[in-house]
Tab-separated table of C-alpha atoms and ligand atoms in Angstrom:
chain	number	residue	atom	x	y	z
I	1	MET	CA	-0.003	-8.016	17.642
I	2	SER	CA	1.410	-10.531	15.173
I	3	ASP	CA	0.213	-13.404	13.049
I	4	TRP	CA	0.419	-16.201	15.676
I	5	TYR	CA	0.647	-19.018	13.136
I	6	THR	CA	3.621	-17.435	11.334
I	7	SER	CA	5.424	-16.945	14.665
I	8	PHE	CA	4.577	-20.501	15.725
I	9	ALA	CA	5.584	-22.104	12.392
I	10	ASN	CA	8.948	-20.360	12.599
I	11	SER	CA	9.673	-21.289	16.221
I	12	GLY	CA	11.830	-24.308	17.198
I	13	VAL	CA	9.040	-26.730	18.156
I	14	GLY	CA	6.557	-25.204	15.735
I	15	SER	CA	8.701	-25.592	12.624
I	16	THR	CA	9.258	-29.321	13.343
I	17	LEU	CA	5.561	-29.902	13.966
I	18	VAL	CA	4.461	-27.934	10.916
I	19	LYS	CA	6.915	-29.907	8.742
I	20	GLN	CA	5.722	-33.255	10.078
I	21	LEU	CA	2.082	-32.353	9.483
I	22	GLY	CA	2.834	-31.035	5.999
I	23	LEU	CA	1.355	-27.624	6.834
I	24	PRO	CA	2.450	-24.408	5.105
I	25	ARG	CA	5.260	-22.499	6.777
I	26	PRO	CA	4.721	-18.804	6.068
I	27	ALA	CA	7.935	-16.812	5.913
I	28	VAL	CA	8.898	-14.085	8.329
I	29	LEU	CA	8.587	-11.030	6.073
I	30	ARG	CA	11.316	-8.424	5.645
I	31	ARG	CA	9.747	-5.321	7.187
I	32	TYR	CA	11.262	-1.854	7.237
I	33	GLU	CA	13.119	-0.533	10.248
I	34	PRO	CA	14.787	2.877	10.403
I	35	GLY	CA	18.370	2.707	9.191
I	36	GLN	CA	17.746	-0.460	7.166
I	37	GLN	CA	19.497	-0.848	3.800
I	38	LEU	CA	17.124	-0.738	0.831
I	39	LEU	CA	18.058	-4.359	-0.023
I	40	PRO	CA	20.041	-7.001	1.849
I	41	GLY	CA	22.023	-7.870	-1.325
I	42	PRO	CA	22.598	-6.943	-4.960
I	43	ALA	CA	19.929	-6.395	-7.611
I	44	VAL	CA	19.935	-7.975	-11.057
I	45	VAL	CA	18.838	-5.445	-13.650
I	46	GLY	CA	18.039	-6.508	-17.198
I	47	SER	CA	15.841	-5.539	-20.097
I	48	ALA	CA	13.566	-7.104	-22.672
I	49	GLY	CA	12.980	-4.600	-25.463
I	50	GLU	CA	14.738	-1.237	-25.773
I	51	GLY	CA	14.861	-0.699	-21.997
I	52	ARG	CA	14.548	3.101	-21.899
I	53	LEU	CA	14.522	3.124	-18.080
I	54	ARG	CA	17.785	1.243	-17.556
I	55	ALA	CA	19.934	4.323	-16.850
I	56	THR	CA	17.387	5.887	-14.439
I	57	LEU	CA	16.948	2.580	-12.695
I	58	THR	CA	20.648	1.945	-12.257
I	59	ALA	CA	21.108	5.465	-10.856
I	60	VAL	CA	18.273	4.983	-8.331
I	61	LEU	CA	19.769	1.701	-7.140
I	62	ARG	CA	23.329	3.016	-6.912
I	63	ASP	CA	22.111	6.113	-4.996
I	64	ALA	CA	20.513	3.741	-2.497
I	65	GLY	CA	23.778	1.834	-2.102
I	66	VAL	CA	22.586	-1.263	-3.995
I	67	ALA	CA	25.125	-3.183	-6.114
I	68	VAL	CA	23.776	-3.763	-9.622
I	69	LEU	CA	24.494	-7.067	-11.362
I	70	SER	CA	23.953	-7.804	-15.028
I	71	PRO	CA	21.956	-10.997	-15.679
I	72	ALA	CA	25.099	-12.768	-16.967
I	73	ALA	CA	27.176	-11.757	-13.934
I	74	ALA	CA	24.390	-12.949	-11.626
I	75	ASP	CA	24.422	-16.345	-13.338
I	76	GLY	CA	28.055	-16.976	-12.554
I	77	ALA	CA	28.177	-15.238	-9.159
I	78	GLY	CA	28.864	-17.098	-5.931
I	79	ASP	CA	26.305	-17.699	-3.202
I	80	GLY	CA	27.138	-14.489	-1.348
I	81	GLU	CA	26.105	-12.576	-4.454
I	82	ARG	CA	22.674	-14.150	-4.819
I	83	PRO	CA	20.309	-11.348	-5.838
I	84	ALA	CA	17.963	-9.763	-3.313
I	85	ALA	CA	15.974	-8.310	-6.217
I	86	VAL	CA	15.411	-8.770	-9.916
I	87	VAL	CA	14.303	-5.705	-11.850
I	88	LEU	CA	13.202	-6.131	-15.443
I	89	ASP	CA	12.898	-3.095	-17.672
I	90	ALA	CA	10.396	-4.305	-20.254
I	91	THR	CA	9.784	-0.935	-21.894
I	92	GLY	CA	9.856	-0.784	-25.682
I	93	LEU	CA	8.227	-4.142	-26.402
I	94	THR	CA	6.724	-4.166	-29.903
I	95	GLY	CA	4.967	-7.536	-29.829
I	96	PRO	CA	4.537	-10.845	-28.016
I	97	ALA	CA	7.663	-12.409	-29.583
I	98	GLN	CA	9.834	-10.221	-27.331
I	99	LEU	CA	8.219	-11.618	-24.205
I	100	ALA	CA	10.566	-14.595	-24.554
I	101	ALA	CA	13.385	-12.232	-23.535
I	102	ALA	CA	11.488	-11.447	-20.320
I	103	HIS	CA	11.219	-15.131	-19.593
I	104	ASP	CA	14.909	-15.707	-20.430
I	105	LEU	CA	15.983	-13.019	-17.994
I	106	LEU	CA	13.592	-13.759	-15.162
I	107	ALA	CA	13.825	-17.565	-14.983
I	108	PRO	CA	17.510	-17.952	-13.978
I	109	ALA	CA	17.582	-14.789	-11.856
I	110	VAL	CA	14.438	-15.712	-9.904
I	111	LYS	CA	15.841	-19.191	-9.320
I	112	ARG	CA	18.739	-17.604	-7.437
I	113	LEU	CA	16.626	-15.016	-5.578
I	114	ARG	CA	17.269	-14.751	-1.837
I	115	PRO	CA	14.428	-15.205	0.676
I	116	THR	CA	12.261	-12.070	1.071
I	117	GLY	CA	13.427	-11.067	-2.406
I	118	ARG	CA	11.735	-8.650	-4.747
I	119	VAL	CA	10.812	-8.920	-8.405
I	120	LEU	CA	9.852	-5.655	-10.061
I	121	VAL	CA	8.841	-5.315	-13.700
I	122	LEU	CA	8.631	-1.929	-15.426
I	123	ALA	CA	6.747	-1.509	-18.690
I	124	ASP	CA	4.897	0.894	-20.978
I	125	PRO	CA	1.150	1.124	-20.273
I	126	PRO	CA	-1.072	-0.980	-22.561
I	127	ALA	CA	-3.474	1.968	-22.987
I	128	THR	CA	-0.925	3.982	-25.001
I	129	ALA	CA	0.168	1.157	-27.336
I	130	ASP	CA	0.347	1.813	-31.089
I	131	SER	CA	-1.011	-1.546	-32.149
I	132	PRO	CA	-2.938	-4.517	-30.775
I	133	ALA	CA	0.280	-6.576	-30.862
I	134	GLN	CA	2.091	-4.004	-28.759
I	135	ALA	CA	-0.829	-3.710	-26.319
I	136	ALA	CA	-0.922	-7.503	-26.079
I	137	ALA	CA	2.766	-7.689	-25.177
I	138	ARG	CA	2.424	-4.984	-22.524
I	139	GLN	CA	-0.715	-6.466	-21.005
I	140	ALA	CA	0.850	-9.940	-21.056
I	141	LEU	CA	3.297	-8.762	-18.408
I	142	GLU	CA	0.409	-8.416	-15.980
I	143	GLY	CA	-0.385	-12.113	-16.285
I	144	LEU	CA	3.285	-12.975	-15.990
I	145	VAL	CA	3.859	-10.878	-12.857
I	146	ARG	CA	0.668	-11.945	-11.113
I	147	SER	CA	1.540	-15.611	-11.740
I	148	LEU	CA	5.135	-15.210	-10.656
I	149	ALA	CA	3.943	-13.551	-7.432
I	150	LYS	CA	1.916	-16.699	-6.757
I	151	GLU	CA	4.915	-18.944	-7.460
I	152	LEU	CA	7.411	-17.102	-5.277
I	153	ARG	CA	7.978	-18.422	-1.760
I	154	ALA	CA	9.982	-17.402	1.309
I	155	GLY	CA	8.344	-13.995	1.641
I	156	SER	CA	9.334	-12.778	-1.830
I	157	THR	CA	7.031	-10.539	-3.851
I	158	ALA	CA	6.514	-9.512	-7.491
I	159	ASN	CA	4.931	-6.263	-8.677
I	160	LEU	CA	4.490	-4.375	-11.960
I	161	VAL	CA	4.755	-0.641	-12.624
I	162	PHE	CA	3.603	0.927	-15.887
I	163	VAL	CA	5.675	3.996	-16.750
I	164	PRO	CA	4.264	6.197	-19.540
I	165	GLU	CA	6.658	8.207	-21.738
I	166	GLY	CA	7.391	11.449	-19.909
I	167	ALA	CA	6.837	9.942	-16.432
I	168	GLU	CA	10.422	8.747	-15.988
I	169	ALA	CA	11.037	11.216	-13.139
I	170	SER	CA	8.194	9.570	-11.202
I	171	LEU	CA	9.986	6.220	-11.159
I	172	ALA	CA	12.498	6.488	-8.300
I	173	SER	CA	9.993	6.599	-5.449
I	174	PRO	CA	7.967	3.498	-6.420
I	175	VAL	CA	11.160	1.565	-7.202
I	176	ARG	CA	12.460	2.295	-3.710
I	177	PHE	CA	9.118	1.391	-2.143
I	178	PHE	CA	8.677	-1.916	-3.941
I	179	LEU	CA	12.239	-3.059	-3.243
I	180	SER	CA	12.204	-1.984	0.400
I	181	GLY	CA	10.803	-3.616	3.533
I	182	ARG	CA	8.033	-0.999	3.478
I	183	SER	CA	6.187	-3.058	0.843
I	184	ALA	CA	6.470	-6.383	2.738
I	185	TYR	CA	2.764	-7.264	2.321
I	186	VAL	CA	2.201	-5.623	-1.102
I	187	ASP	CA	2.296	-8.398	-3.676
I	188	GLY	CA	1.010	-9.004	-7.212
I	189	GLN	CA	0.116	-5.327	-7.652
I	190	VAL	CA	-0.004	-3.233	-10.809
I	191	LEU	CA	0.449	0.552	-10.705
I	192	THR	CA	0.432	3.152	-13.453
I	193	LEU	CA	2.558	6.249	-12.924
I	194	SER	CA	1.894	9.711	-14.280
I	195	ALA	CA	4.156	12.610	-15.201
I	196	ALA	CA	4.576	15.017	-12.279
I	197	ASP	CA	6.916	17.596	-10.792
I	198	VAL	CA	8.924	15.354	-8.513
I	199	PRO	CA	11.122	17.004	-5.886
I	200	ALA	CA	14.814	16.248	-6.423
I	201	GLY	CA	15.176	14.172	-3.292
I	202	GLU	CA	13.988	13.570	0.244
I	203	ASP	CA	15.453	12.433	3.533
I	204	ALA	CA	15.142	8.634	3.299
I	205	GLU	CA	14.704	8.336	7.081
I	206	ARG	CA	12.318	11.279	7.555
I	207	PRO	CA	10.526	11.905	4.236
I	208	LEU	CA	7.641	13.675	6.007
I	209	ALA	CA	9.784	16.098	8.020
I	210	GLY	CA	8.012	19.449	8.414
I	211	LYS	CA	4.655	18.091	7.198
I	212	VAL	CA	1.339	18.237	9.022
I	213	ALA	CA	-0.671	15.028	8.617
I	214	VAL	CA	-4.288	14.398	9.653
I	215	VAL	CA	-5.202	10.773	10.357
I	216	THR	CA	-8.853	9.924	11.080
I	217	GLY	CA	-9.741	6.941	13.261
I	218	ALA	CA	-6.317	7.218	14.900
I	219	ALA	CA	-7.284	6.051	18.406
I	220	ARG	CA	-6.630	2.375	17.669
I	221	GLY	CA	-6.020	-0.343	15.083
I	222	ILE	CA	-4.681	0.572	11.674
I	223	GLY	CA	-5.197	4.313	12.273
I	224	ALA	CA	-2.956	4.313	15.369
I	225	SER	CA	-0.303	2.494	13.364
I	226	ILE	CA	-0.568	5.040	10.529
I	227	ALA	CA	-0.139	7.861	13.077
I	228	ARG	CA	2.983	6.188	14.532
I	229	VAL	CA	4.599	5.553	11.141
I	230	MET	CA	3.849	9.098	9.951
I	231	ALA	CA	5.413	10.511	13.131
I	232	ARG	CA	8.426	8.208	12.735
I	233	ASP	CA	8.811	9.593	9.203
I	234	GLY	CA	8.894	13.143	10.583
I	235	ALA	CA	5.297	14.419	10.337
I	236	HIS	CA	3.384	16.314	13.018
I	237	VAL	CA	0.247	14.176	13.278
I	238	VAL	CA	-3.210	15.531	14.033
I	239	ALA	CA	-4.903	12.417	15.352
I	240	VAL	CA	-8.693	12.470	14.893
I	241	ASP	CA	-11.276	10.179	16.477
I	242	VAL	CA	-14.705	10.276	18.116
I	243	PRO	CA	-14.989	11.833	21.613
I	244	ALA	CA	-15.887	8.392	23.040
I	245	ALA	CA	-12.369	7.219	22.080
I	246	GLY	CA	-10.829	10.362	23.633
I	247	GLU	CA	-8.640	8.569	26.171
I	248	SER	CA	-6.925	6.228	23.734
I	249	LEU	CA	-6.719	9.037	21.190
I	250	ALA	CA	-4.832	11.196	23.688
I	251	ALA	CA	-2.537	8.283	24.502
I	252	VAL	CA	-1.623	7.823	20.822
I	253	ALA	CA	-1.118	11.564	20.284
I	254	ASN	CA	1.076	11.878	23.407
I	255	GLU	CA	3.161	8.870	22.458
I	256	ILE	CA	4.075	10.405	19.089
I	257	GLY	CA	4.218	14.075	20.085
I	258	GLY	CA	1.166	14.846	17.943
I	259	THR	CA	-2.139	16.624	18.533
I	260	ALA	CA	-5.386	14.893	19.508
I	261	PHE	CA	-8.492	16.343	17.878
I	262	GLN	CA	-11.814	14.853	18.970
I	263	LEU	CA	-14.224	14.910	16.068
I	264	ASP	CA	-17.078	12.770	14.835
I	265	ILE	CA	-16.371	12.994	11.107
I	266	THR	CA	-20.068	12.530	10.318
I	267	ALA	CA	-21.218	15.540	12.369
I	268	PRO	CA	-22.788	18.288	10.234
I	269	ASP	CA	-20.091	20.790	11.313
I	270	ALA	CA	-17.189	18.310	11.089
I	271	ALA	CA	-15.660	19.685	7.898
I	272	ALA	CA	-15.861	23.290	9.079
I	273	ARG	CA	-14.332	22.407	12.466
I	274	LEU	CA	-11.481	20.485	10.879
I	275	VAL	CA	-10.697	23.284	8.420
I	276	THR	CA	-10.691	25.876	11.241
I	277	HIS	CA	-8.490	23.712	13.473
I	278	LEU	CA	-5.959	23.113	10.702
I	279	ARG	CA	-5.882	26.757	9.637
I	280	GLU	CA	-5.628	28.235	13.135
I	281	ARG	CA	-3.476	25.663	14.914
I	282	HIS	CA	-1.218	24.398	12.140
I	283	GLY	CA	-1.417	26.976	9.335
I	284	GLY	CA	-2.643	24.294	6.903
I	285	VAL	CA	-2.224	20.608	6.155
I	286	ASP	CA	0.011	18.532	3.858
I	287	VAL	CA	-1.356	15.003	4.275
I	288	VAL	CA	-4.878	13.745	4.942
I	289	VAL	CA	-5.476	10.059	5.647
I	290	HIS	CA	-9.133	9.035	5.634
I	291	ASN	CA	-8.835	5.884	7.719
I	292	ALA	CA	-11.875	5.932	10.041
I	293	GLY	CA	-14.284	3.193	9.057
I	294	ILE	CA	-17.000	0.992	10.521
I	295	THR	CA	-18.734	-2.284	9.671
I	296	ARG	CA	-22.414	-3.082	10.330
I	297	ASP	CA	-22.750	-6.485	8.681
I	298	LYS	CA	-26.050	-8.115	7.667
I	299	LEU	CA	-27.307	-9.849	4.553
I	300	LEU	CA	-28.798	-7.249	2.228
I	301	VAL	CA	-32.315	-8.629	2.659
I	302	ASN	CA	-32.075	-8.197	6.447
I	303	MET	CA	-30.268	-4.882	6.470
I	304	ASP	CA	-32.045	-1.981	8.098
I	305	ALA	CA	-31.626	1.627	7.050
I	306	ALA	CA	-29.533	2.478	10.106
I	307	ARG	CA	-26.886	-0.088	9.163
I	308	TRP	CA	-26.811	1.073	5.566
I	309	ASN	CA	-26.748	4.787	6.345
I	310	GLY	CA	-24.277	4.563	9.222
I	311	VAL	CA	-21.668	2.765	7.147
I	312	MET	CA	-22.116	5.083	4.164
I	313	ALA	CA	-21.841	8.175	6.354
I	314	VAL	CA	-18.517	7.221	7.989
I	315	ASN	CA	-16.810	5.276	5.212
I	316	LEU	CA	-17.736	7.330	2.160
I	317	GLN	CA	-19.727	10.538	2.657
I	318	ALA	CA	-17.349	11.898	5.321
I	319	GLN	CA	-14.353	11.289	3.034
I	320	LEU	CA	-16.137	13.195	0.250
I	321	ASP	CA	-17.258	16.080	2.483
I	322	LEU	CA	-13.982	16.597	4.353
I	323	THR	CA	-11.912	16.431	1.171
I	324	ARG	CA	-14.223	18.851	-0.661
I	325	ALA	CA	-14.084	21.299	2.238
I	326	LEU	CA	-10.277	21.135	2.362
I	327	LEU	CA	-10.015	21.655	-1.417
I	328	ASP	CA	-12.334	24.668	-1.197
I	329	ALA	CA	-10.773	26.294	1.890
I	330	ASP	CA	-8.341	28.822	0.501
I	331	GLY	CA	-4.731	27.923	1.280
I	332	VAL	CA	-5.467	25.183	3.833
I	333	LEU	CA	-4.460	22.247	1.632
I	334	ARG	CA	-0.828	23.097	0.986
I	335	PRO	CA	0.904	22.735	-2.397
I	336	GLY	CA	1.982	19.135	-3.005
I	337	ALA	CA	-0.756	17.839	-0.693
I	338	ARG	CA	-1.398	14.121	-0.388
I	339	VAL	CA	-4.775	12.552	0.345
I	340	VAL	CA	-4.901	8.815	1.007
I	341	CYS	CA	-8.263	7.087	1.368
I	342	VAL	CA	-8.627	3.705	3.033
I	343	SER	CA	-10.750	1.345	0.958
I	344	SER	CA	-10.877	-2.429	1.397
I	345	GLN	CA	-10.517	-5.706	-0.410
I	346	SER	CA	-14.273	-6.083	0.201
I	347	GLY	CA	-14.792	-3.062	-2.035
I	348	ILE	CA	-13.051	-4.940	-4.859
I	349	ALA	CA	-14.179	-8.536	-4.292
I	350	GLY	CA	-17.489	-8.018	-2.472
I	351	ASN	CA	-18.179	-9.932	0.709
I	352	ARG	CA	-21.226	-11.844	1.945
I	353	GLY	CA	-23.027	-9.798	4.570
I	354	GLN	CA	-21.167	-6.618	3.659
I	355	SER	CA	-23.185	-5.040	0.832
I	356	ASN	CA	-23.167	-1.726	2.718
I	357	TYR	CA	-19.476	-1.852	3.619
I	358	ALA	CA	-18.354	-3.093	0.187
I	359	ALA	CA	-20.464	-0.428	-1.528
I	360	SER	CA	-18.871	2.284	0.606
I	361	LYS	CA	-15.347	0.985	-0.008
I	362	ALA	CA	-15.906	0.584	-3.767
I	363	GLY	CA	-17.276	4.121	-3.720
I	364	VAL	CA	-13.980	5.316	-2.251
I	365	ILE	CA	-12.166	3.883	-5.269
I	366	GLY	CA	-14.534	5.644	-7.682
I	367	MET	CA	-14.055	8.905	-5.784
I	368	VAL	CA	-10.274	8.706	-5.853
I	369	ARG	CA	-10.116	7.993	-9.584
I	370	ALA	CA	-12.497	10.851	-10.373
I	371	TRP	CA	-10.614	13.320	-8.191
I	372	ALA	CA	-7.130	12.504	-9.490
I	373	PRO	CA	-7.099	15.048	-12.374
I	374	GLU	CA	-8.181	17.934	-10.088
I	375	PHE	CA	-5.471	16.982	-7.608
I	376	ALA	CA	-2.870	16.726	-10.392
I	377	GLU	CA	-3.683	20.291	-11.464
I	378	ARG	CA	-2.728	21.439	-7.974
I	379	GLY	CA	0.454	19.348	-7.954
I	380	ALA	CA	-1.223	17.123	-5.364
I	381	THR	CA	-2.244	13.455	-5.354
I	382	VAL	CA	-5.165	11.347	-4.126
I	383	ASN	CA	-4.892	7.568	-3.861
I	384	ALA	CA	-6.648	4.629	-2.215
I	385	VAL	CA	-5.159	1.826	-0.187
I	386	ALA	CA	-7.183	-1.393	0.007
I	387	PRO	CA	-6.133	-3.619	2.912
I	388	GLY	CA	-6.804	-7.343	2.747
I	389	PHE	CA	-6.768	-9.488	5.886
I	390	ILE	CA	-5.014	-7.418	8.543
I	391	VAL	CA	-4.419	-8.791	12.032
I	392	THR	CA	-6.174	-6.360	14.414
I	393	GLU	CA	-8.340	-6.494	17.553
I	394	MET	CA	-11.281	-6.730	15.139
I	395	THR	CA	-10.006	-9.850	13.337
I	396	ALA	CA	-8.909	-11.403	16.673
I	397	THR	CA	-12.587	-11.713	17.630
I	398	MET	CA	-13.516	-13.685	14.462
I	399	PRO	CA	-14.241	-17.429	14.843
I	400	LEU	CA	-10.978	-19.429	14.564
I	401	GLY	CA	-11.867	-21.189	11.291
I	402	THR	CA	-12.944	-18.051	9.445
I	403	ARG	CA	-9.950	-16.164	10.764
I	404	GLU	CA	-7.435	-18.813	9.749
I	405	VAL	CA	-8.849	-19.212	6.241
I	406	GLY	CA	-8.952	-15.428	5.841
I	407	ALA	CA	-5.348	-15.095	6.925
I	408	ARG	CA	-3.938	-17.894	4.710
I	409	ILE	CA	-5.596	-17.464	1.303
I	410	ASN	CA	-2.948	-15.181	-0.115
I	411	SER	CA	0.434	-15.687	-1.744
I	412	LEU	CA	2.332	-14.871	1.456
I	413	GLN	CA	0.159	-17.368	3.421
I	414	GLN	CA	-0.319	-15.012	6.360
I	415	GLY	CA	-2.308	-12.021	7.548
I	416	GLY	CA	-0.801	-8.562	7.204
I	417	LEU	CA	-0.072	-6.253	10.109
I	418	PRO	CA	-1.428	-2.724	10.619
I	419	VAL	CA	2.095	-1.444	10.031
I	420	ASP	CA	2.023	-2.874	6.483
I	421	VAL	CA	-0.956	-0.663	5.636
I	422	ALA	CA	0.682	2.264	7.427
I	423	GLU	CA	3.957	1.944	5.487
I	424	THR	CA	2.099	2.014	2.160
I	425	ILE	CA	0.120	5.082	3.207
I	426	ALA	CA	3.269	6.843	4.437
I	427	TRP	CA	4.953	6.106	1.110
I	428	LEU	CA	1.998	7.521	-0.895
I	429	SER	CA	2.145	10.601	1.365
I	430	SER	CA	5.815	11.277	0.711
I	431	PRO	CA	6.891	14.197	-1.513
I	432	THR	CA	8.669	12.057	-4.136
I	433	ALA	CA	5.555	9.890	-4.688
I	434	ALA	CA	4.205	12.805	-6.757
I	435	GLY	CA	3.761	10.611	-9.852
I	436	VAL	CA	1.438	8.122	-8.128
I	437	ASN	CA	-2.048	9.567	-8.481
I	438	GLY	CA	-5.543	8.065	-8.742
I	439	GLN	CA	-4.161	4.596	-7.975
I	440	VAL	CA	-5.491	1.798	-5.794
I	441	VAL	CA	-2.803	-0.106	-3.931
I	442	ARG	CA	-3.896	-3.350	-2.309
I	443	VAL	CA	-2.050	-4.351	0.842
I	444	CYS	CA	-3.237	-7.938	0.859
I	445	GLY	CA	-0.297	-10.291	0.238
I	446	GLN	CA	-1.923	-10.980	-3.169
I	447	SER	CA	-5.148	-12.253	-1.670
I	448	MET	CA	-7.082	-14.649	-3.873
I	449	LEU	CA	-10.247	-12.663	-3.157
I	450	GLY	CA	-11.035	-10.188	-5.904
I	451	ALA	CA	-7.715	-10.782	-7.631
H	501	LIG	N1	-8.767	-4.628	9.841
H	501	LIG	C1	-8.858	-5.052	8.595
H	501	LIG	O1	-8.543	-6.221	8.295
H	501	LIG	C2	-9.286	-4.102	7.492
H	501	LIG	C3	-9.368	-4.595	6.202
H	501	LIG	C4	-9.753	-3.749	5.170
H	501	LIG	C5	-10.015	-2.416	5.437
H	501	LIG	N2	-9.946	-1.955	6.715
H	501	LIG	C6	-10.247	-0.526	6.917
H	501	LIG	O2	-9.172	0.081	7.625
H	501	LIG	C7	-9.666	1.154	8.427
H	501	LIG	C8	-9.244	0.955	9.865
H	501	LIG	O3	-9.713	-0.311	10.304
H	501	LIG	P1	-9.408	-0.915	11.756
H	501	LIG	O4	-9.431	-2.391	11.604
H	501	LIG	O5	-8.228	-0.277	12.345
H	501	LIG	O6	-10.764	-0.476	12.528
H	501	LIG	P2	-11.013	-0.064	14.058
H	501	LIG	O7	-12.458	-0.278	14.305
H	501	LIG	O8	-10.023	-0.761	14.944
H	501	LIG	O9	-10.670	1.506	14.087
H	501	LIG	C9	-11.469	2.460	13.422
H	501	LIG	C10	-11.379	3.778	14.162
H	501	LIG	O10	-12.229	4.710	13.484
H	501	LIG	C11	-12.914	5.463	14.460
H	501	LIG	N3	-14.176	6.009	13.968
H	501	LIG	C12	-15.312	5.331	13.675
H	501	LIG	N4	-16.282	6.184	13.342
H	501	LIG	C13	-15.774	7.436	13.430
H	501	LIG	C14	-16.311	8.733	13.223
H	501	LIG	N5	-17.604	8.928	12.876
H	501	LIG	N6	-15.496	9.809	13.398
H	501	LIG	C15	-14.193	9.636	13.751
H	501	LIG	N7	-13.644	8.423	13.975
H	501	LIG	C16	-14.426	7.333	13.816
H	501	LIG	C17	-13.158	4.466	15.595
H	501	LIG	O11	-13.458	5.107	16.824
H	501	LIG	C18	-11.865	3.688	15.624
H	501	LIG	O12	-10.916	4.265	16.500
H	501	LIG	C19	-11.180	1.166	8.231
H	501	LIG	O13	-11.516	2.106	7.233
H	501	LIG	C20	-11.471	-0.238	7.757
H	501	LIG	O14	-12.651	-0.303	7.012
H	501	LIG	C21	-9.587	-2.761	7.747
């Protein structure tokens, strides 16, 4: 399933019509395919401030086969050398005066950026600043990046990563993600890394080789896409869904050479059954993706207890109970485990008629943040992914007007695809993403809702 308007606006007849009517023409995004180069061209790397990450950054890019241009070289380069990415190392800022250097570097480089380009800014976290002036300069970058993301066109994105002192080893994995086609629909995001034991390297094509990954709600929609991407990346997937979805669940599991496990995650014995299955059939688990979710919309004043309780049970309580049981079951959650919890833009922005759903999805974010330190102690991580408007069977049934507005009110002017959510979850599940913990990553094309 694709975003029909984007396909139409980029077709022969469609592009002429869209131009004549003055309608937006959303770009065809650069999405990851196995074997794809990290970037389709060189990257400009520059710094504003001391730039303590420059050497690490250059090494990461060179390892990935990306030519690195200095800002001056990029200025004079021919058209073939137009940058596919601009990476600004803004670490070491002492006050707002130095922000001018960020502007001086970004303005000419962004002007020459290729379509589906990437802007990535790296900085020290505001929370660890020595002075208000330093905190101001660091925080200012958030406003700069979020605005630039809104200005970029042609499928380009801009994101910001805060890198605390001591977390330099955590940098390579997010840099690769944000520059790659895996982050096609992740835009205007801000992440803070933490120090972690990061494995030296991983197979770029199969980062999940040898891992066992559980995906709930895998019979269809986003969950089926997560299962496919995880299997593509090398994992053995245990696909979980309710018995009523058994047929489609089996079809997904067969397609990817995984295991189908019928389970209602809200059943009183669900956690015990899952733990036993993972211990006995797979000897443990490396990745758990809590994707299963339901909506039961009604205005709060009209909402009955069944709607409230049903949504809470699937979307929040089951995530809490299954995760707790896995943490407590001796040896089942393997070292370096990854738990990724699906939240939602509604949990950040709120949504009319979704007080139950938004409460459950906001709860997921609270849970993830609170659990992060316990996971870090085990060398594991727990993160949330909050999808925005994703084109699925569910959104296809929305009234045309609501659907079209929902799909367009973001910086990329289009709905995301299930695979965009799946790529982000697969990245967070990978071994080298060890320094991304307790974070919420929105996959929403920088939606205006809740921004
Ligand atoms: N589609 C979107 O635009 C969007 C946006 C934000 C967040 N999300 C979230 O993404 C996730 C997947 O959404 P989707 O659009 O693919 O939904 P979907 O309805 O297509 O799929 C959800 C799956 O979860 C399963 N499920 C429901 N209750 C279950 C239970 N008790 N036990 C086991 N499995 C159960 C369903 O059978 C179904 O296969 C959900 O958590 C949803 O809230 C979706």
